[in-house]
XYZ file of C-alpha atoms in Angstrom:
736
model
C 136.064 61.069 120.358
C 139.089 61.670 118.122
C 141.029 64.858 117.374
C 139.341 65.392 113.994
C 135.846 65.016 115.461
C 136.452 67.442 118.327
C 138.117 69.954 115.992
C 135.231 69.684 113.497
C 132.710 70.430 116.245
C 134.754 73.417 117.462
C 134.980 74.753 113.895
C 131.253 74.276 113.276
C 130.402 76.135 116.500
C 132.754 78.998 115.586
C 131.182 79.310 112.139
C 127.744 79.361 113.795
C 128.914 82.302 115.929
C 129.942 84.196 112.796
C 126.500 83.696 111.233
C 124.742 85.316 114.218
C 124.758 89.109 114.444
C 123.255 89.085 117.930
C 126.111 89.535 120.420
C 124.832 87.079 123.039
C 124.034 84.302 120.570
C 127.422 84.758 118.916
C 129.300 84.675 122.251
C 127.406 81.531 123.312
C 128.529 79.673 120.207
C 132.108 80.861 120.733
C 132.081 79.525 124.281
C 130.873 76.180 122.927
C 133.662 76.276 120.324
C 136.261 76.907 123.051
C 134.708 74.093 125.111
C 135.377 71.644 122.261
C 138.894 72.983 121.784
C 139.787 71.675 125.265
C 139.281 67.956 124.432
C 140.772 68.633 120.981
C 144.027 69.732 122.621
C 143.910 66.826 125.096
C 143.280 64.269 122.370
C 146.085 65.735 120.262
C 148.525 65.430 123.164
C 147.259 61.909 123.850
C 147.847 60.981 120.191
C 151.424 62.210 120.505
C 151.878 59.976 123.551
C 150.601 56.990 121.577
C 152.920 57.743 118.653
C 155.828 57.938 121.071
C 154.847 54.572 122.514
C 154.043 55.937 125.949
C 151.167 54.167 127.689
C 148.334 56.368 128.965
C 146.721 55.243 132.186
C 143.521 56.819 133.477
C 143.366 59.541 134.559
C 145.331 60.981 131.687
C 145.805 64.311 129.904
C 142.625 63.550 127.966
C 140.667 63.430 131.218
C 142.116 66.765 132.333
C 141.071 68.427 129.051
C 137.552 67.042 129.351
C 137.247 68.485 132.875
C 137.454 71.984 131.297
C 134.921 71.039 128.647
C 131.987 70.617 131.043
C 131.873 74.071 132.718
C 132.563 75.881 129.429
C 129.858 73.893 127.645
C 127.323 74.563 130.419
C 128.075 78.311 130.448
C 127.751 78.393 126.663
C 124.350 76.679 126.765
C 123.085 79.136 129.384
C 124.531 82.124 127.515
C 121.934 82.105 124.702
C 119.275 84.876 124.932
C 116.455 83.515 127.072
C 113.180 84.816 128.396
C 113.266 86.531 131.766
C 112.856 84.183 134.710
C 110.945 84.979 137.884
C 112.667 84.559 141.239
C 110.691 81.329 141.709
C 111.881 79.968 138.359
C 115.489 80.726 139.251
C 114.996 79.028 142.626
C 113.477 75.957 140.976
C 116.394 75.818 138.557
C 118.919 75.731 141.427
C 116.957 73.039 143.266
C 116.613 70.964 140.076
C 120.350 71.249 139.411
C 121.196 70.006 142.910
C 118.578 67.240 142.645
C 119.948 65.976 139.330
C 123.519 66.196 140.594
C 122.812 64.211 143.786
C 120.685 61.696 141.871
C 123.441 61.207 139.316
C 126.010 60.835 142.088
C 123.836 58.099 143.562
C 123.761 56.241 140.238
C 127.496 56.702 139.731
C 128.065 55.612 143.332
C 126.223 52.369 142.725
C 127.751 51.489 139.367
C 131.202 53.125 139.437
C 132.416 54.821 142.617
C 131.262 52.210 145.108
C 132.855 49.251 143.288
C 136.026 51.316 142.752
C 136.299 52.108 146.467
C 135.885 48.430 147.214
C 138.992 47.665 145.168
C 142.184 47.562 147.155
C 144.545 50.396 146.320
C 141.921 52.365 144.366
C 143.320 55.748 143.346
C 141.405 58.919 144.164
C 142.262 60.249 140.693
C 140.851 57.112 139.105
C 137.754 57.570 141.219
C 137.333 61.166 140.027
C 137.972 60.284 136.395
C 135.362 57.548 136.510
C 132.721 59.714 138.184
C 133.130 63.155 136.575
C 132.053 62.103 133.091
C 128.526 60.805 133.823
C 127.922 63.545 136.399
C 129.051 66.237 133.974
C 127.019 64.803 131.140
C 123.819 64.665 133.132
C 124.333 68.251 134.273
C 124.752 69.164 130.595
C 121.497 67.336 129.867
C 119.796 69.585 132.376
C 121.517 72.623 130.816
C 120.383 71.797 127.307
C 116.838 71.028 128.517
C 116.746 74.395 130.294
C 118.010 76.116 127.148
C 115.489 74.334 124.912
C 112.699 75.430 127.240
C 113.722 79.073 127.598
C 115.773 80.147 124.550
C 113.912 82.856 122.615
C 115.026 82.137 119.029
C 113.377 79.083 117.358
C 116.450 78.665 115.107
C 118.676 78.220 118.167
C 116.251 75.790 119.804
C 116.339 73.674 116.645
C 120.149 73.559 116.706
C 120.261 72.751 120.430
C 117.908 69.824 119.856
C 120.820 68.000 118.167
C 123.046 68.921 121.112
C 120.549 67.340 123.493
C 120.618 64.101 121.527
C 124.432 64.184 121.424
C 124.708 64.690 125.184
C 122.354 61.746 125.813
C 124.686 59.551 123.727
C 127.584 60.849 125.808
C 125.804 59.879 129.027
C 125.502 56.265 127.901
C 129.089 56.144 126.644
C 130.576 57.801 129.719
C 128.797 55.475 132.141
C 130.116 52.522 130.136
C 133.558 54.106 130.111
C 133.475 54.638 133.876
C 132.430 51.051 134.401
C 135.257 49.837 132.200
C 137.752 51.965 134.151
C 136.764 50.292 137.422
C 137.544 46.963 135.779
C 140.947 48.150 134.655
C 140.140 47.749 130.978
C 140.226 51.432 129.859
C 142.581 52.252 126.984
C 142.560 54.908 124.254
C 141.806 52.222 121.718
C 138.780 50.980 123.604
C 135.610 50.380 121.648
C 133.776 52.563 124.188
C 135.621 55.659 122.948
C 134.625 54.934 119.353
C 130.959 55.307 120.342
C 131.545 59.041 120.725
C 131.582 59.380 116.922
C 127.776 59.422 116.842
C 127.705 62.201 119.425
C 130.279 64.190 117.438
C 128.160 63.899 114.288
C 125.123 65.231 116.154
C 127.156 68.137 117.557
C 128.412 69.097 114.087
C 124.907 68.891 112.564
C 123.494 71.025 115.388
C 126.104 73.770 115.042
C 125.809 73.738 111.240
C 121.997 74.102 111.422
C 122.155 77.401 113.340
C 120.866 80.057 110.952
C 121.039 83.856 111.500
C 118.698 85.076 114.221
C 116.345 88.007 113.520
C 115.528 90.783 115.981
C 111.880 89.649 116.016
C 112.930 86.188 117.227
C 114.795 87.779 120.143
C 111.853 89.972 121.192
C 110.642 88.704 124.544
C 106.958 87.850 124.651
C 104.719 86.577 127.452
C 105.773 83.109 128.516
C 102.561 81.473 127.370
C 103.051 82.707 123.801
C 106.659 81.547 123.355
C 106.938 78.790 120.795
C 109.034 76.559 123.062
C 109.623 72.935 122.241
C 106.795 70.894 123.843
C 109.070 67.888 124.262
C 111.759 69.941 125.982
C 109.137 71.565 128.197
C 107.773 68.208 129.368
C 111.255 66.837 129.994
C 112.211 69.945 131.952
C 109.129 69.568 134.159
C 109.411 65.827 134.836
C 113.180 65.246 134.987
C 113.542 66.389 138.650
C 110.748 63.975 139.671
C 112.205 61.093 137.658
C 115.505 61.283 139.559
C 114.070 60.175 142.950
C 112.212 57.341 141.211
C 115.473 56.158 139.637
C 117.379 56.320 142.929
C 114.643 54.465 144.814
C 114.549 51.814 142.092
C 118.298 51.273 142.526
C 117.878 51.216 146.305
C 115.200 48.526 146.066
C 117.352 46.520 143.689
C 120.364 46.869 145.993
C 118.497 45.060 148.769
C 119.147 41.821 146.898
C 122.836 41.016 147.276
C 124.449 44.448 147.212
C 127.070 45.413 149.734
C 125.968 47.347 152.805
C 127.976 50.472 151.906
C 126.233 50.598 148.508
C 122.814 50.443 150.106
C 123.715 53.105 152.656
C 124.995 55.426 149.941
C 121.824 54.978 147.893
C 119.662 55.561 150.974
C 121.415 58.860 151.673
C 120.975 59.890 148.059
C 117.302 58.888 148.080
C 116.646 60.904 151.235
C 118.438 63.937 149.793
C 116.603 63.964 146.462
C 113.280 63.349 148.211
C 113.858 66.368 150.416
C 114.822 68.465 147.404
C 111.697 67.449 145.493
C 109.561 68.385 148.496
C 111.357 71.723 148.667
C 110.704 72.210 144.965
C 107.007 71.566 145.499
C 106.978 74.096 148.335
C 108.563 76.698 146.038
C 106.057 75.860 143.288
C 103.175 76.222 145.755
C 104.432 79.657 146.819
C 104.753 80.637 143.184
C 101.178 79.502 142.563
C 99.916 81.600 145.488
C 101.824 84.632 144.208
C 100.553 84.058 140.673
C 96.973 83.859 141.911
C 97.452 87.126 143.789
C 98.942 88.761 140.702
C 96.095 87.507 138.514
C 93.565 88.829 141.024
C 95.310 92.195 140.964
C 95.428 92.300 137.160
C 91.748 91.342 136.970
C 90.826 94.439 138.960
C 93.528 96.935 137.964
C 94.754 98.673 134.839
C 98.062 97.162 133.701
C 99.544 100.448 132.428
C 98.832 102.759 135.365
C 98.166 100.335 138.229
C 94.899 102.145 138.940
C 91.612 100.316 139.583
C 89.939 99.307 136.306
C 86.265 99.606 135.436
C 85.274 96.475 137.365
C 86.932 97.641 140.593
C 85.671 101.221 140.170
C 82.106 99.919 139.856
C 82.596 97.674 142.889
C 83.904 100.541 145.021
C 81.164 102.843 143.743
C 78.572 100.251 144.802
C 80.119 100.030 148.276
C 80.248 103.831 148.585
C 76.608 104.111 147.504
C 75.612 101.530 150.116
C 77.315 103.623 152.807
C 75.786 106.782 151.342
C 72.281 105.350 151.680
C 72.916 104.454 155.327
C 74.464 107.845 156.134
C 72.233 109.885 153.812
C 75.360 111.491 152.373
C 75.732 111.263 148.572
C 78.962 110.493 146.769
C 80.372 112.156 143.653
C 81.867 110.708 140.489
C 84.125 112.748 138.216
C 84.432 111.359 134.682
C 87.680 112.736 133.188
C 88.511 112.553 129.468
C 91.897 113.778 128.213
C 91.623 116.285 125.350
C 94.337 116.001 122.713
C 95.512 112.535 123.726
C 95.045 111.202 120.178
C 97.307 113.948 118.822
C 100.085 112.899 121.225
C 99.700 109.260 120.151
C 99.665 110.125 116.452
C 102.577 112.563 116.658
C 104.981 110.887 119.095
C 103.814 107.260 119.137
C 102.025 104.978 121.580
C 104.979 104.803 123.974
C 104.696 108.553 124.528
C 100.924 108.201 124.926
C 101.415 105.510 127.571
C 103.907 107.698 129.430
C 101.443 110.583 129.308
C 98.694 108.428 130.833
C 101.030 107.240 133.591
C 101.968 110.829 134.421
C 98.321 111.919 134.547
C 97.434 108.904 136.715
C 100.136 109.874 139.224
C 98.877 113.472 139.314
C 95.270 112.418 139.879
C 96.257 110.049 142.705
C 98.002 112.931 144.422
C 94.823 115.021 144.377
C 92.403 112.844 146.327
C 92.133 111.471 149.848
C 92.965 107.897 150.810
C 89.259 107.145 151.134
C 88.632 108.249 147.532
C 89.266 106.219 144.370
C 91.040 107.074 141.136
C 90.523 104.580 138.311
C 91.219 104.253 134.613
C 88.293 102.710 132.797
C 89.738 102.654 129.292
C 91.695 104.653 126.733
C 92.172 108.202 127.989
C 89.248 108.091 130.431
C 89.646 108.287 134.214
C 87.118 108.270 137.058
C 87.432 109.878 140.488
C 85.077 108.651 143.222
C 84.770 111.136 146.088
C 83.404 109.257 149.086
C 80.632 110.841 151.244
C 79.268 114.333 150.893
C 81.266 115.649 153.836
C 83.668 116.974 151.242
C 86.494 119.239 152.214
C 85.576 121.098 149.024
C 82.727 120.801 146.530
C 83.102 118.258 143.678
C 83.114 121.110 141.142
C 86.163 122.612 142.829
C 87.918 119.247 142.759
C 87.143 119.082 139.038
C 88.657 122.530 138.505
C 91.764 121.394 140.346
C 91.932 118.311 138.101
C 91.801 120.577 135.043
C 94.676 122.622 136.457
C 96.990 119.700 137.180
C 96.250 117.962 133.865
C 96.994 121.189 132.011
C 100.474 121.488 133.558
C 103.173 120.719 130.918
C 104.658 117.216 130.898
C 108.083 116.233 129.618
C 107.929 112.842 127.913
C 111.131 110.840 127.534
C 109.449 108.604 124.939
C 108.868 111.745 122.842
C 112.531 112.777 122.883
C 112.102 114.755 126.133
C 109.638 117.075 124.426
C 107.187 118.966 126.586
C 103.509 118.432 125.792
C 100.370 120.004 127.184
C 96.892 118.486 127.211
C 93.597 119.461 128.789
C 90.684 117.625 130.384
C 86.917 117.580 129.928
C 85.118 116.553 133.116
C 81.591 115.451 133.922
C 80.408 115.523 137.540
C 77.519 113.476 138.950
C 76.357 113.016 142.544
C 74.076 110.297 143.839
C 72.818 108.546 146.929
C 70.245 106.082 145.658
C 71.168 105.064 142.117
C 73.300 102.120 141.054
C 77.028 102.366 140.346
C 76.370 101.970 136.614
C 73.867 104.830 136.703
C 76.311 107.070 138.565
C 79.088 106.532 136.028
C 76.621 106.861 133.142
C 75.453 110.243 134.439
C 79.043 111.470 134.866
C 79.856 110.217 131.369
C 76.904 112.151 129.921
C 78.046 115.311 131.672
C 81.571 114.771 130.325
C 80.175 114.450 126.807
C 78.448 117.802 127.251
C 81.764 119.286 128.363
C 83.285 118.006 125.126
C 80.556 119.603 123.025
C 81.015 122.910 124.859
C 84.573 123.184 123.620
C 86.504 120.891 125.984
C 88.788 121.928 128.869
C 85.803 122.555 131.149
C 83.509 120.953 133.724
C 79.805 120.175 133.377
C 77.574 118.977 136.232
C 74.987 116.366 135.311
C 71.354 117.440 135.013
C 68.337 115.179 134.543
C 67.534 116.854 131.218
C 70.706 115.296 129.818
C 68.983 111.904 129.846
C 66.436 113.184 127.355
C 69.165 114.790 125.245
C 71.205 111.583 125.276
C 68.143 109.541 124.330
C 67.335 111.904 121.460
C 70.960 111.850 120.307
C 70.989 108.049 120.283
C 67.792 107.935 118.236
C 69.165 110.541 115.846
C 72.389 108.586 115.450
C 70.461 105.398 114.652
C 68.301 107.293 112.144
C 71.393 108.860 110.592
C 72.975 105.455 110.028
C 69.732 104.304 108.413
C 69.721 107.442 106.252
C 73.160 106.564 104.889
C 72.129 102.985 104.173
C 68.810 104.006 102.563
C 70.119 107.085 100.695
C 67.727 109.555 102.330
C 69.951 112.554 101.512
C 69.591 114.987 98.615
C 71.405 118.112 97.479
C 70.284 121.677 96.973
C 72.370 124.199 95.082
C 72.685 127.888 95.961
C 74.070 130.140 93.199
C 76.972 132.547 93.730
C 77.099 135.812 91.752
C 79.738 138.161 90.446
C 78.943 141.355 92.407
C 80.158 143.619 89.596
C 77.910 142.153 86.881
C 75.455 140.274 89.131
C 75.737 137.188 86.921
C 75.959 133.562 88.094
C 79.521 132.269 88.516
C 78.916 129.022 90.372
C 76.847 127.081 92.876
C 77.418 125.694 96.350
C 76.163 122.147 97.033
C 74.174 121.947 100.278
C 73.136 118.612 101.785
C 69.638 117.993 103.108
C 68.122 114.982 104.915
C 64.538 113.916 104.276
C 63.569 111.771 107.258
C 60.739 109.326 106.438
C 58.858 110.335 109.633
C 60.106 113.775 110.703
C 60.498 115.288 107.257
C 63.414 117.601 106.477
C 66.073 117.505 109.235
C 68.102 120.765 109.425
C 71.812 120.348 108.634
C 72.864 122.076 111.869
C 71.202 119.206 113.743
C 72.737 116.192 112.038
C 76.058 117.491 110.652
C 77.688 117.932 114.123
C 76.576 114.404 115.055
C 77.971 113.048 111.791
C 81.276 114.781 112.607
C 81.442 113.289 116.094
C 80.604 109.749 114.994
C 82.776 109.782 111.870
C 79.788 109.219 109.574
C 80.612 112.547 107.924
C 83.356 110.797 105.936
C 80.879 108.531 104.159
C 78.362 111.365 103.787
C 81.019 113.721 102.445
C 82.139 111.124 99.922
C 78.555 110.870 98.640
C 78.213 114.672 98.418
C 81.420 114.933 96.401
C 80.322 112.268 93.924
C 76.775 113.652 93.564
C 77.849 117.296 93.174
C 80.560 116.502 90.626
C 78.160 114.369 88.583
C 75.557 117.177 88.558
C 78.200 119.772 87.708
C 79.324 117.689 84.740
C 75.700 117.586 83.469
C 75.402 121.396 83.631
C 78.724 121.753 81.808
C 77.433 119.421 79.116
C 74.389 121.715 78.775
C 76.678 124.705 78.241
C 76.582 126.210 81.741
C 80.279 126.675 82.575
C 79.864 127.268 86.313
C 81.923 126.223 89.295
C 80.791 123.690 91.904
C 81.630 124.302 95.594
C 81.502 121.449 98.132
C 82.035 121.674 101.903
C 84.755 119.446 103.378
C 84.734 118.678 107.117
C 87.635 118.576 109.529
C 87.181 114.811 109.930
C 87.558 114.330 106.190
C 90.870 116.195 106.352
C 92.221 113.945 109.119
C 93.556 111.551 106.515
C 94.873 113.436 103.512
C 95.190 110.267 101.437
C 91.517 109.380 101.937
C 90.236 112.829 100.961
C 92.548 112.954 97.962
C 91.325 109.555 96.770
C 87.683 110.572 97.256
C 88.108 113.824 95.324
C 90.037 112.146 92.533
C 87.454 109.355 92.254
C 84.576 111.865 92.096
C 86.297 113.836 89.313
C 87.248 110.730 87.336
C 83.794 109.158 87.553
C 81.934 112.347 86.624
C 84.341 113.737 84.035
C 84.183 117.190 85.680
C 87.289 119.322 85.198
C 89.262 119.699 88.444
C 89.425 123.480 87.986
C 85.603 123.626 88.211
C 85.557 122.123 91.731
C 86.047 124.264 94.841
C 86.544 122.642 98.235
C 85.311 124.817 101.111
C 86.968 124.265 104.500
C 86.103 126.244 107.633
C 88.712 128.535 109.106
C 88.304 126.864 112.514
C 89.161 123.443 111.073
C 92.320 124.831 109.476
C 93.522 126.662 112.584
C 93.255 123.601 114.863
C 96.564 122.382 113.373
C 97.808 124.905 110.775
C 100.965 123.042 109.743
C 99.207 119.745 109.035
C 96.300 121.546 107.377
C 98.682 123.390 105.057
C 100.327 120.146 103.958
C 96.963 118.500 103.278
C 95.649 121.472 101.318
C 98.787 121.394 99.209
C 98.137 117.726 98.394
C 94.606 118.592 97.303
C 95.819 121.564 95.227
C 98.034 119.217 93.250
C 94.834 117.680 91.843
C 93.979 121.050 90.247
C 90.957 121.931 92.423
C 90.329 125.317 94.051
C 90.397 125.827 97.851
C 88.205 128.329 99.718
C 88.250 129.210 103.429
C 84.647 129.152 104.683
C 83.272 131.342 107.523
C 86.353 133.538 107.234
C 86.866 135.927 110.150
C 85.664 133.541 112.875
C 88.845 131.472 113.306
C 91.344 134.208 114.191
C 93.848 133.220 111.523
C 96.829 135.503 111.166
C 98.334 136.954 108.009
C 101.254 134.507 108.350
C 98.980 131.480 108.326
C 96.900 132.801 105.438
C 100.068 133.110 103.378
C 100.930 129.538 104.363
C 97.631 128.054 103.174
C 97.419 127.372 99.400
C 93.902 128.851 99.061
C 92.129 130.667 96.238
C 89.182 132.362 97.941
C 87.919 133.748 101.252
C 84.216 133.394 102.116
C 83.419 136.186 104.591
C 81.105 134.984 107.382
C 77.497 136.225 107.237
C 77.779 137.841 110.696
C 80.122 140.498 109.275
C 77.839 141.073 106.277
C 74.727 141.685 108.402
C 76.580 143.771 110.990
C 78.176 146.114 108.460
C 74.781 147.581 107.586
C 74.095 148.641 111.171
C 77.304 149.732 112.947
C 80.419 151.627 111.801
C 82.643 149.149 113.646
C 81.204 146.184 111.730
C 81.569 148.088 108.476
C 85.236 148.704 109.297
C 85.780 144.994 109.982
C 84.132 144.074 106.663
C 86.349 146.563 104.857
C 89.448 145.076 106.511
C 88.500 141.531 105.556
C 87.920 142.425 101.910
C 91.162 144.400 101.755
C 93.031 141.507 103.353
C 91.831 139.220 100.568
C 92.911 141.722 97.917
C 96.332 142.088 99.577
C 96.779 138.320 99.407
C 95.427 138.279 95.829
C 92.533 136.028 96.840
C 88.943 136.100 95.641
C 86.520 137.395 98.299
C 82.935 136.169 98.601
C 80.242 137.498 100.939
C 77.837 134.977 102.506
C 74.233 135.471 103.582
C 73.308 138.552 101.509
C 69.648 139.141 102.327
C 69.168 142.910 101.954
C 69.945 145.396 99.217
C 71.921 147.508 101.711
C 74.220 144.551 102.405
C 74.752 144.079 98.681
C 75.610 147.765 98.162
C 78.094 147.691 101.055
C 79.891 144.725 99.543
C 79.921 146.320 96.112
C 81.274 149.529 97.619
C 84.129 147.587 99.252
C 84.749 145.876 95.867
C 84.024 142.360 97.167
C 84.275 139.962 94.219
C 81.336 137.570 94.711
C 78.360 136.889 96.927
C 75.454 134.591 97.663
C 72.275 134.812 99.687
C 68.507 134.899 99.630
C 68.587 138.320 97.929
C 69.851 136.550 94.809
C 68.417 133.034 95.158
C 67.524 130.457 97.743
C 69.028 126.942 97.570
C 67.336 125.122 94.688
C 66.940 121.510 93.610
C 69.030 120.492 90.596
C 66.059 120.687 88.182
C 64.981 124.126 89.430
C 68.521 125.416 89.279
C 68.806 124.220 85.680
C 65.753 126.325 84.825
C 67.226 129.225 86.800
C 70.488 129.032 84.831
C 68.618 129.030 81.537
C 66.631 132.118 82.596
C 69.666 134.054 83.855
C 71.371 134.903 80.566
C 72.276 138.526 81.237
C 72.897 140.865 84.185
C 69.654 141.613 85.975
C 68.272 143.015 89.174
C 68.558 140.536 92.080
C 65.535 138.312 92.263
C 64.970 138.855 95.972
C 62.611 136.624 97.924
C 60.348 135.962 94.962
C 62.825 133.543 93.428
């Protein structure tokens, strides 16, 4: 290696460090650059000696500079960002390093050190100079193999591949150099030193090929998914086992004519590396046992919380049921579902959701006895198995305690140390003779009933729930078929101006004509559609159908408004609902101002701030917004001012009650006056009696609808109705 070559490699490594923004990658390349500066300085000094005519005899200043190169180069190679190593991997690395070092010493002993010692007057410094190079190079081979196997960034592994090739060239050259030194033929002008030029070229190419490393490349992934070099991986696995084979081969060859001291040295080396390989196998066997134990644990436990997973919960439930049958003492299962978990995930991210689940898991574990089981069976669902019926307290009381501890506020560091509060819906089932699957199924059914009852409560399983669950499943299957086969149709109920009693618009009402059961009431299938998410597809169809029909009536000269109900699920994604509304208007040609979207007060009050933002997005399309069932959601004046709405539809319960009690009449008056204060249109729902109509007219309510005026009509019938209603007239009553 000459001064120019060493300096070029140092410069290339330094430039590589400047191209890498990652601190560890950059510092690794700088260490490598400094490592090459050491021989650069030594070679420069050696060149000065040559110019001055001073003879350099090994060991020289060049040798001293190279001695610094090896540790700096090794540290630099191991400095690159690498995947985390287990304690067994670190132990194997130490054993492999010692094995390679002793094996290399054995080779150097046979070819270099032994013959040098046999020479009379052999210098210790000459001995060191001859042996350090091949030993250091082979250690660097191990270092670069380790780096190639474990470095995270593919760009760095590519660059280090050239370094590996360069170090292999150095090994060959340094062994030849050491051999030449023992023969007294080593000079700076030796042909052996010129062979380093190939290694220098490989070093420069490797450093120059290092491209900037992205953050994604440095993200640690599971070991099996890392795109490590297959060749480097195989070499790293087999190199420690190849060393004993090499030493034994030399030992066998030394039996034919070699000196006794050479054979003894090789025998010691062979024994040492054999012992190290056996030790390595022992470490690997322990690692395998630990890995099998860890895999067994992961197969039966939840990774996030460490709780038993569904498989282990079922296994323990089966064991508990077997004991229960022998002791005639039933066990209880509590199926716990976290209310509001999705909101935490959506608002603060999945890291906060994971932290929330871990906190809840710790709280649940602290509630039960050692003989009981707490498991997480998926998502935000937990199961508590209470063993034997000799309970300290009844299962229902345990469930109430679970609700209390889950409801306690939690401070989440992943959410910026914000405090969040969630609740739990719990289903309780007891059993002595059923299977584990049946027990969990019954508790799950009871939990579902707790959800439908408003959440944050406990429901105990009853046998009638099986029938309800069966009917619900059949209804869900039929509902999916209804969507696919277009079994829905719309009816339209007119709304009237209460001052003139003339038609101002219609409300589109969906109906389902089942091929077997006939007309299915909306209050039976709409809640199911909400729960399953099918309401989004159904709502999209209603929007398109109602807008198309409204456009036809406008074309016939009936300038009336069209009102369509929008569910809370449809509002979950404001972009989806906006796209659906816009598509329905564009396809039908209906003016946006003719469309009113009716949203229940309860849906708006579940998250007022988000609801306000979504309503504002819809208002930008030009449509009107009405709050349906107004008065049942306990919205305050502040929130009503926040919502960009145009109308309030007063719930029918206030309309019917106002005709019978002074208190109800006062509430109706307040609701109408509230709308007028906010400059909103007020509309009374469910007008069925003349007295109800007169009360609304007396309170100066703007509009109304109900059977007193007209029942919901098919599109054709409503067209006839609109043609007949050309002037103010007495309400048609039930004869319509």
